[in-house]
C-alpha positions as semicolon CSV with decimal commas, in nm:
position;residue;x (nm);y (nm);z (nm)
1;M;-4,605;0,300;-4,996
2;A;-4,539;0,397;-5,358
3;H;-4,558;0,192;-5,676
4;L;-4,281;0,233;-5,935
5;L;-4,263;0,121;-6,294
6;M;-3,917;-0,026;-6,361
7;V;-3,841;-0,037;-6,734
8;E;-3,571;-0,296;-6,807
9;S;-3,250;-0,315;-6,602
10;W;-2,887;-0,403;-6,621
11;V;-2,828;-0,770;-6,538
12;G;-2,535;-0,697;-6,306
13;S;-2,531;-0,561;-5,953
14;M;-2,783;-0,282;-6,013
15;S;-3,047;-0,541;-6,104
16;R;-3,020;-0,641;-5,738
17;L;-2,943;-0,307;-5,573
18;L;-3,237;-0,119;-5,723
19;P;-3,502;-0,378;-5,626
20;R;-3,343;-0,390;-5,281
21;A;-3,373;-0,012;-5,247
22;V;-3,738;-0,022;-5,354
23;R;-3,817;-0,300;-5,108
24;E;-3,628;-0,149;-4,813
25;A;-3,812;0,181;-4,861
26;G;-4,141;-0,005;-4,829
27;H;-4,238;0,045;-5,195
28;T;-4,332;-0,198;-5,470
29;F;-4,256;-0,204;-5,841
30;T;-4,389;-0,340;-6,165
31;F;-4,122;-0,469;-6,402
32;L;-4,163;-0,398;-6,773
33;T;-3,943;-0,586;-7,020
34;R;-3,932;-0,714;-7,375
35;D;-3,758;-1,038;-7,272
36;L;-3,782;-1,169;-6,917
37;H;-3,548;-1,459;-6,998
38;H;-3,268;-1,207;-7,051
39;Y;-3,268;-1,161;-6,672
40;L;-3,356;-1,513;-6,563
41;R;-3,048;-1,646;-6,740
42;S;-2,829;-1,424;-6,520
43;A;-2,965;-1,549;-6,186
44;P;-2,745;-1,796;-5,997
45;E;-2,877;-2,150;-6,027
46;G;-3,137;-2,231;-5,765
47;T;-3,210;-1,868;-5,677
48;A;-3,492;-1,635;-5,776
49;H;-3,387;-1,317;-5,953
50;P;-3,470;-1,004;-5,746
51;L;-3,657;-0,859;-6,041
52;L;-3,912;-1,137;-5,989
53;G;-4,000;-0,963;-5,663
54;A;-4,206;-0,725;-5,874
55;R;-4,575;-0,687;-5,799
56;H;-4,640;-0,742;-6,171
57;V;-4,425;-0,836;-6,471
58;L;-4,538;-0,682;-6,798
59;T;-4,409;-0,771;-7,144
60;A;-4,399;-0,518;-7,426
61;E;-4,160;-0,405;-7,699
62;T;-3,955;-0,160;-7,496
63;N;-3,738;-0,077;-7,799
64;D;-4,031;0,086;-7,981
65;T;-4,109;0,395;-7,778
66;E;-4,393;0,515;-7,998
67;T;-4,597;0,198;-7,940
68;L;-4,471;0,161;-7,583
69;L;-4,608;0,495;-7,462
70;P;-4,977;0,409;-7,528
71;F;-4,921;0,067;-7,369
72;V;-4,778;0,228;-7,056
73;E;-5,063;0,477;-7,043
74;R;-5,312;0,190;-7,037
75;A;-5,107;0,010;-6,769
76;H;-5,099;0,331;-6,565
77;E;-5,478;0,358;-6,578
78;A;-5,506;0,008;-6,431
79;L;-5,205;-0,006;-6,194
80;R;-5,133;0,360;-6,104
81;F;-4,761;0,430;-6,097
82;D;-4,603;0,694;-5,874
83;G;-4,271;0,701;-6,056
84;V;-4,074;0,536;-6,336
85;I;-3,712;0,420;-6,321
86;T;-3,443;0,210;-6,487
87;S;-3,079;0,125;-6,422
88;C;-2,999;0,052;-6,789
89;D;-2,847;0,336;-6,993
90;Y;-3,019;0,219;-7,311
91;Y;-3,363;0,286;-7,158
92;L;-3,295;0,612;-6,973
93;P;-3,438;0,825;-7,258
94;T;-3,743;0,597;-7,276
95;V;-3,804;0,633;-6,903
96;A;-3,778;1,012;-6,929
97;R;-4,036;1,013;-7,208
98;I;-4,268;0,787;-7,008
99;A;-4,240;1,014;-6,703
100;G;-4,323;1,315;-6,916
101;R;-4,617;1,139;-7,079
102;L;-4,764;1,027;-6,745
103;G;-4,687;1,349;-6,559
104;L;-4,450;1,172;-6,318
105;P;-4,131;1,314;-6,163
106;G;-3,806;1,293;-6,355
107;P;-3,559;1,478;-6,574
108;T;-3,671;1,610;-6,910
109;A;-3,641;1,379;-7,209
110;E;-3,420;1,633;-7,387
111;A;-3,175;1,651;-7,096
112;V;-3,148;1,272;-7,071
113;E;-3,113;1,221;-7,445
114;N;-2,832;1,477;-7,460
115;A;-2,654;1,312;-7,167
116;C;-2,689;0,963;-7,314
117;R;-2,555;1,066;-7,655
118;K;-2,186;1,144;-7,614
119;D;-2,176;1,363;-7,925
120;A;-2,477;1,564;-7,804
121;T;-2,315;1,599;-7,461
122;R;-2,007;1,746;-7,625
123;R;-2,214;2,002;-7,820
124;V;-2,416;2,111;-7,516
125;L;-2,117;2,141;-7,285
126;A;-1,905;2,324;-7,542
127;A;-2,186;2,575;-7,597
128;A;-2,204;2,631;-7,220
129;G;-1,829;2,674;-7,183
130;V;-1,780;2,358;-6,976
131;P;-1,429;2,228;-7,049
132;G;-1,386;1,905;-7,244
133;P;-1,146;1,760;-7,501
134;R;-1,122;1,878;-7,858
135;Y;-1,355;1,651;-8,052
136;A;-1,525;1,574;-8,381
137;A;-1,842;1,376;-8,454
138;C;-1,782;1,188;-8,778
139;A;-2,037;1,021;-9,006
140;S;-1,787;0,840;-9,232
141;L;-1,438;0,696;-9,228
142;A;-1,314;0,966;-9,465
143;E;-1,455;1,236;-9,238
144;A;-1,293;1,066;-8,938
145;A;-0,954;1,055;-9,111
146;D;-0,973;1,427;-9,186
147;A;-1,081;1,507;-8,829
148;A;-0,805;1,290;-8,682
149;R;-0,541;1,486;-8,873
150;D;-0,690;1,807;-8,736
151;I;-0,712;1,688;-8,374
152;G;-0,379;1,508;-8,394
153;Y;-0,269;1,159;-8,293
154;P;-0,285;0,996;-8,045
155;L;-0,659;1,032;-7,991
156;V;-0,960;0,837;-7,867
157;L;-1,228;0,680;-8,086
158;K;-1,559;0,600;-7,921
159;P;-1,918;0,524;-8,018
160;A;-2,167;0,795;-7,928
161;D;-2,426;0,551;-7,796
162;L;-2,268;0,249;-7,626
163;C;-2,178;0,178;-7,263
164;A;-1,918;-0,002;-7,049
165;G;-1,627;0,118;-7,261
166;M;-1,733;-0,092;-7,559
167;F;-1,526;-0,011;-7,870
168;V;-1,352;0,282;-7,699
169;R;-0,994;0,272;-7,826
170;R;-0,673;0,470;-7,822
171;I;-0,573;0,548;-8,182
172;D;-0,213;0,624;-8,275
173;D;-0,229;0,639;-8,655
174;E;-0,460;0,617;-8,955
175;A;-0,427;0,239;-8,985
176;E;-0,554;0,196;-8,628
177;L;-0,830;0,448;-8,699
178;T;-0,947;0,247;-8,999
179;A;-0,945;-0,082;-8,807
180;A;-1,132;0,062;-8,507
181;Y;-1,388;0,241;-8,725
182;R;-1,462;-0,078;-8,921
183;A;-1,484;-0,287;-8,603
184;L;-1,748;-0,051;-8,464
185;A;-1,933;-0,039;-8,797
186;G;-1,959;-0,419;-8,773
187;F;-2,164;-0,382;-8,454
188;P;-2,486;-0,222;-8,586
189;V;-2,716;-0,338;-8,304
190;N;-2,647;-0,299;-7,933
191;A;-2,681;-0,568;-7,666
192;R;-3,052;-0,485;-7,621
193;G;-3,144;-0,522;-7,987
194;Q;-3,156;-0,148;-8,056
195;R;-3,018;-0,024;-8,387
196;R;-2,717;0,192;-8,327
197;A;-2,649;0,540;-8,454
198;P;-2,384;0,535;-8,729
199;G;-2,057;0,722;-8,707
200;V;-1,800;0,778;-8,434
201;L;-1,679;1,039;-8,191
202;L;-1,310;1,131;-8,202
203;E;-1,159;1,305;-7,902
204;E;-0,825;1,446;-7,797
205;L;-0,638;1,200;-7,573
206;L;-0,636;1,362;-7,230
207;D;-0,355;1,327;-6,978
208;G;-0,391;1,292;-6,601
209;P;-0,592;1,074;-6,362
210;E;-0,963;1,011;-6,407
211;V;-1,221;1,047;-6,132
212;S;-1,599;1,048;-6,110
213;V;-1,821;1,284;-5,916
214;E;-2,133;1,128;-5,763
215;T;-2,421;1,377;-5,738
216;V;-2,792;1,384;-5,664
217;S;-3,006;1,657;-5,822
218;Y;-3,357;1,737;-5,703
219;A;-3,582;2,042;-5,674
220;G;-3,338;2,247;-5,880
221;T;-3,033;2,182;-5,661
222;T;-2,739;1,944;-5,694
223;E;-2,576;1,784;-5,391
224;V;-2,231;1,627;-5,418
225;V;-2,194;1,295;-5,241
226;G;-1,825;1,256;-5,317
227;V;-1,547;1,188;-5,565
228;T;-1,435;0,838;-5,671
229;D;-1,104;0,755;-5,836
230;K;-1,053;0,513;-6,123
231;S;-0,772;0,291;-6,251
232;V;-0,767;0,188;-6,615
233;G;-0,590;-0,086;-6,811
234;G;-0,631;-0,302;-7,118
235;A;-0,465;-0,067;-7,369
236;P;-0,552;0,019;-7,640
237;A;-0,894;-0,029;-7,477
238;F;-0,992;0,162;-7,164
239;V;-1,098;-0,110;-6,919
240;E;-1,183;-0,001;-6,565
241;T;-0,966;-0,212;-6,335
242;G;-1,064;-0,056;-6,002
243;H;-1,209;0,233;-5,801
244;M;-1,170;0,387;-5,456
245;F;-1,404;0,612;-5,260
246;P;-1,321;0,873;-5,161
247;A;-1,049;0,955;-5,411
248;A;-0,714;1,033;-5,250
249;L;-0,671;1,378;-5,405
250;P;-0,537;1,715;-5,298
251;A;-0,821;1,945;-5,189
252;P;-0,784;2,179;-5,491
253;D;-0,831;1,884;-5,730
254;V;-1,145;1,777;-5,545
255;V;-1,286;2,129;-5,569
256;A;-1,201;2,151;-5,941
257;A;-1,359;1,813;-6,020
258;V;-1,674;1,890;-5,821
259;D;-1,716;2,236;-5,976
260;T;-1,674;2,100;-6,330
261;A;-1,918;1,814;-6,273
262;C;-2,184;2,044;-6,129
263;R;-2,143;2,282;-6,421
264;A;-2,188;1,990;-6,661
265;V;-2,503;1,864;-6,487
266;A;-2,648;2,216;-6,490
267;A;-2,558;2,277;-6,856
268;L;-2,740;1,960;-6,958
269;G;-3,045;2,066;-6,754
270;L;-3,051;1,747;-6,548
271;D;-3,275;1,745;-6,241
272;E;-3,450;1,474;-6,038
273;V;-3,161;1,244;-6,116
274;V;-2,862;1,069;-5,961
275;A;-2,560;1,134;-6,184
276;H;-2,212;0,989;-6,231
277;T;-1,989;1,241;-6,407
278;E;-1,644;1,134;-6,522
279;I;-1,367;1,395;-6,514
280;K;-1,004;1,392;-6,628
281;L;-0,774;1,601;-6,411
282;T;-0,539;1,711;-6,688
283;S;-0,233;1,932;-6,670
284;A;-0,447;2,206;-6,827
285;G;-0,729;2,165;-6,573
286;P;-1,036;1,940;-6,537
287;R;-1,208;1,812;-6,851
288;V;-1,544;1,631;-6,872
289;V;-1,524;1,279;-7,012
290;E;-1,899;1,203;-6,992
291;V;-2,210;1,258;-6,783
292;N;-2,417;0,952;-6,691
293;P;-2,770;1,038;-6,568
294;R;-2,795;0,735;-6,339
295;P;-2,614;0,592;-6,036
296;A;-2,258;0,476;-6,095
297;G;-2,197;0,119;-6,205
298;N;-1,918;-0,123;-6,113
299;R;-2,047;-0,124;-5,755
300;I;-1,927;0,230;-5,689
301;T;-2,261;0,289;-5,517
302;E;-2,163;0,020;-5,266
303;L;-1,825;0,183;-5,205
304;V;-2,011;0,505;-5,125
305;R;-2,254;0,323;-4,895
306;H;-1,976;0,145;-4,705
307;V;-1,798;0,475;-4,631
308;T;-2,083;0,725;-4,589
309;G;-2,395;0,520;-4,523
310;I;-2,558;0,695;-4,821
311;D;-2,745;0,458;-5,054
312;L;-2,740;0,607;-5,405
313;A;-2,979;0,340;-5,533
314;A;-3,226;0,453;-5,266
315;A;-3,165;0,815;-5,368
316;A;-3,251;0,721;-5,728
317;V;-3,579;0,573;-5,605
318;D;-3,656;0,887;-5,403
319;V;-3,596;1,133;-5,688
320;A;-3,797;0,913;-5,927
321;L;-4,087;0,959;-5,685
322;G;-4,028;1,334;-5,653
323;R;-3,917;1,297;-5,291
324;T;-3,625;1,450;-5,108
325;P;-3,348;1,187;-5,088
326;D;-3,181;1,104;-4,758
327;L;-2,819;1,210;-4,809
328;R;-2,720;1,229;-4,444
329;R;-2,386;1,068;-4,368
330;T;-2,378;0,810;-4,091
331;P;-2,077;0,650;-3,919
332;T;-1,979;0,322;-4,086
333;G;-1,639;0,252;-3,931
334;L;-1,465;0,288;-4,270
335;S;-1,265;0,580;-4,407
336;S;-1,224;0,437;-4,756
337;A;-1,348;0,146;-4,965
338;A;-1,209;0,014;-5,291
339;I;-1,288;-0,243;-5,556
340;G;-1,056;-0,424;-5,795
341;F;-1,164;-0,628;-6,095
342;L;-1,015;-0,952;-6,216
343;V;-0,948;-0,869;-6,581
344;P;-0,866;-1,156;-6,821
345;D;-0,588;-1,113;-7,075
346;T;-0,630;-1,445;-7,258
347;A;-0,920;-1,628;-7,420
348;G;-1,035;-1,977;-7,336
349;T;-1,229;-2,155;-7,063
350;L;-1,196;-2,077;-6,693
351;T;-1,113;-2,389;-6,491
352;A;-1,042;-2,233;-6,149
353;V;-0,929;-1,920;-5,967
354;D;-0,639;-2,010;-5,741
355;G;-0,585;-1,806;-5,424
356;A;-0,953;-1,754;-5,355
357;E;-0,943;-1,908;-5,007
358;Q;-0,652;-1,688;-4,901
359;V;-0,839;-1,377;-5,018
360;R;-1,165;-1,486;-4,858
361;D;-0,994;-1,487;-4,515
362;A;-0,823;-1,149;-4,558
363;D;-0,872;-0,862;-4,313
364;G;-1,094;-0,583;-4,436
365;L;-1,260;-0,789;-4,709
366;L;-1,609;-0,663;-4,794
367;E;-1,689;-0,868;-5,104
368;L;-1,535;-1,144;-5,311
369;Q;-1,715;-1,250;-5,626
370;L;-1,561;-1,486;-5,880
371;A;-1,681;-1,639;-6,204
372;E;-1,768;-2,008;-6,194
373;P;-1,543;-2,267;-6,359
374;G;-1,657;-2,339;-6,713
375;K;-1,707;-1,975;-6,804
376;T;-1,599;-1,882;-7,154
377;V;-1,329;-1,618;-7,124
378;K;-1,240;-1,340;-7,366
379;A;-0,942;-1,108;-7,339
380;A;-1,096;-0,792;-7,198
381;G;-1,178;-0,516;-7,445
382;S;-1,443;-0,345;-7,230
383;N;-1,592;-0,359;-6,880
384;N;-1,806;-0,659;-6,978
385;E;-1,543;-0,934;-6,948
386;Y;-1,450;-0,936;-6,578
387;L;-1,388;-1,267;-6,402
388;G;-1,488;-1,124;-6,065
389;H;-1,400;-0,857;-5,814
390;V;-1,258;-0,792;-5,469
391;M;-1,388;-0,515;-5,242
392;A;-1,216;-0,410;-4,921
393;G;-1,224;-0,124;-4,674
394;D;-0,983;0,067;-4,452
395;A;-1,088;0,214;-4,119
396;E;-0,787;0,441;-4,077
397;G;-0,751;0,631;-4,403
398;T;-0,714;0,582;-4,778
399;G;-0,544;0,243;-4,766
400;A;-0,832;0,051;-4,924
401;R;-0,687;0,067;-5,276
402;D;-0,351;-0,082;-5,171
403;R;-0,533;-0,356;-4,981
404;V;-0,745;-0,445;-5,283
405;E;-0,451;-0,444;-5,521
406;T;-0,270;-0,688;-5,293
407;L;-0,572;-0,918;-5,283
408;I;-0,630;-0,904;-5,660
409;A;-0,265;-0,995;-5,716
410;A;-0,320;-1,308;-5,504
411;L;-0,592;-1,434;-5,740
412;R;-0,465;-1,646;-6,028
413;P;-0,726;-1,739;-6,293
414;Q;-0,657;-2,070;-6,464
415;V;-0,769;-2,045;-6,826
416;V;-0,741;-2,330;-7,074
417;T;-0,687;-2,175;-7,415
418;S;-0,888;-2,299;-7,712
419;R;-0,706;-2,500;-7,972
């Protein structure tokens, strides 16, 4: 039995999947956070949050790494950790520094920091010859306007240091560039109270479908678990509306996506890590969108598990402990699994979701999760505004996406607009 230090967490599904993986492997964990109430508020009423299954809960200022490291060293002397882990992107660099300080397994801090900063990722991959979009990292609006004219409209504006598609926008002209730049500048602190890096990243708008490659790297090797597809809506934002595993792609496209993702992981120097690398399959060939040095979000890990039997959350626990992950495929009875998200397009208050009973009784349903009435609704501008999701599987082939899209279409959110 091993003892992990878990530093913060997302409050969504991974805050349940990662503790489950630790528990099912027979391990324990200590949870370290700056604000325990951040998680308690997200637990359904009358239930205990899985993070409270920790052996210990420690409180420290996790946003100040220089003071946190000595605190963790003292905790390590008393509690003895065998590995350190997080599911939250904003603390991945901190976890890498802790692992290095304590001599525990994990990727290097430099590799993680470069992967978590989108502008740094672009520099590293370009230097290694890994294909990506034309881009410019801009420290001011004037610099961005000059770069945009050089790259050419339409293009994509994105922050270098945020997650879930926040403030990522398609830009068609200088007026839209100015509005998007100023909107991002008005968000100086992220959702975890960390001061953001100024400036923006501008990128060429890529054509073609987007997929993600799920990999596990350990002991200097990278194993590919599979390729997931993605559907996107919410223009001019890029809101993920659904995924299917495995992606229904011609074999040459799968090979191209996998090769590009593995080259990106290697160029960044990532090891002892589960990674989720997003790739655009453009008319000019595959291009890297970003490399995430953690298991995929939006319940993609569950799609993988339903089809292959491989638990990527468990693999993340294994590599954090320096152990060989179990990536053997086992029969599950499903050939594909897909998820679709209920994406709001109006603001107001949710009063009901009609059609839920019909969906709940549908063949092939794996999960149905819906927001409770009374929820304040915003028109989606990122992956943070979903009103729920539907997950379904197909035993015969790649029909899971069509099944999910049919079920999502049957759900009708009732939103009372504010006056």
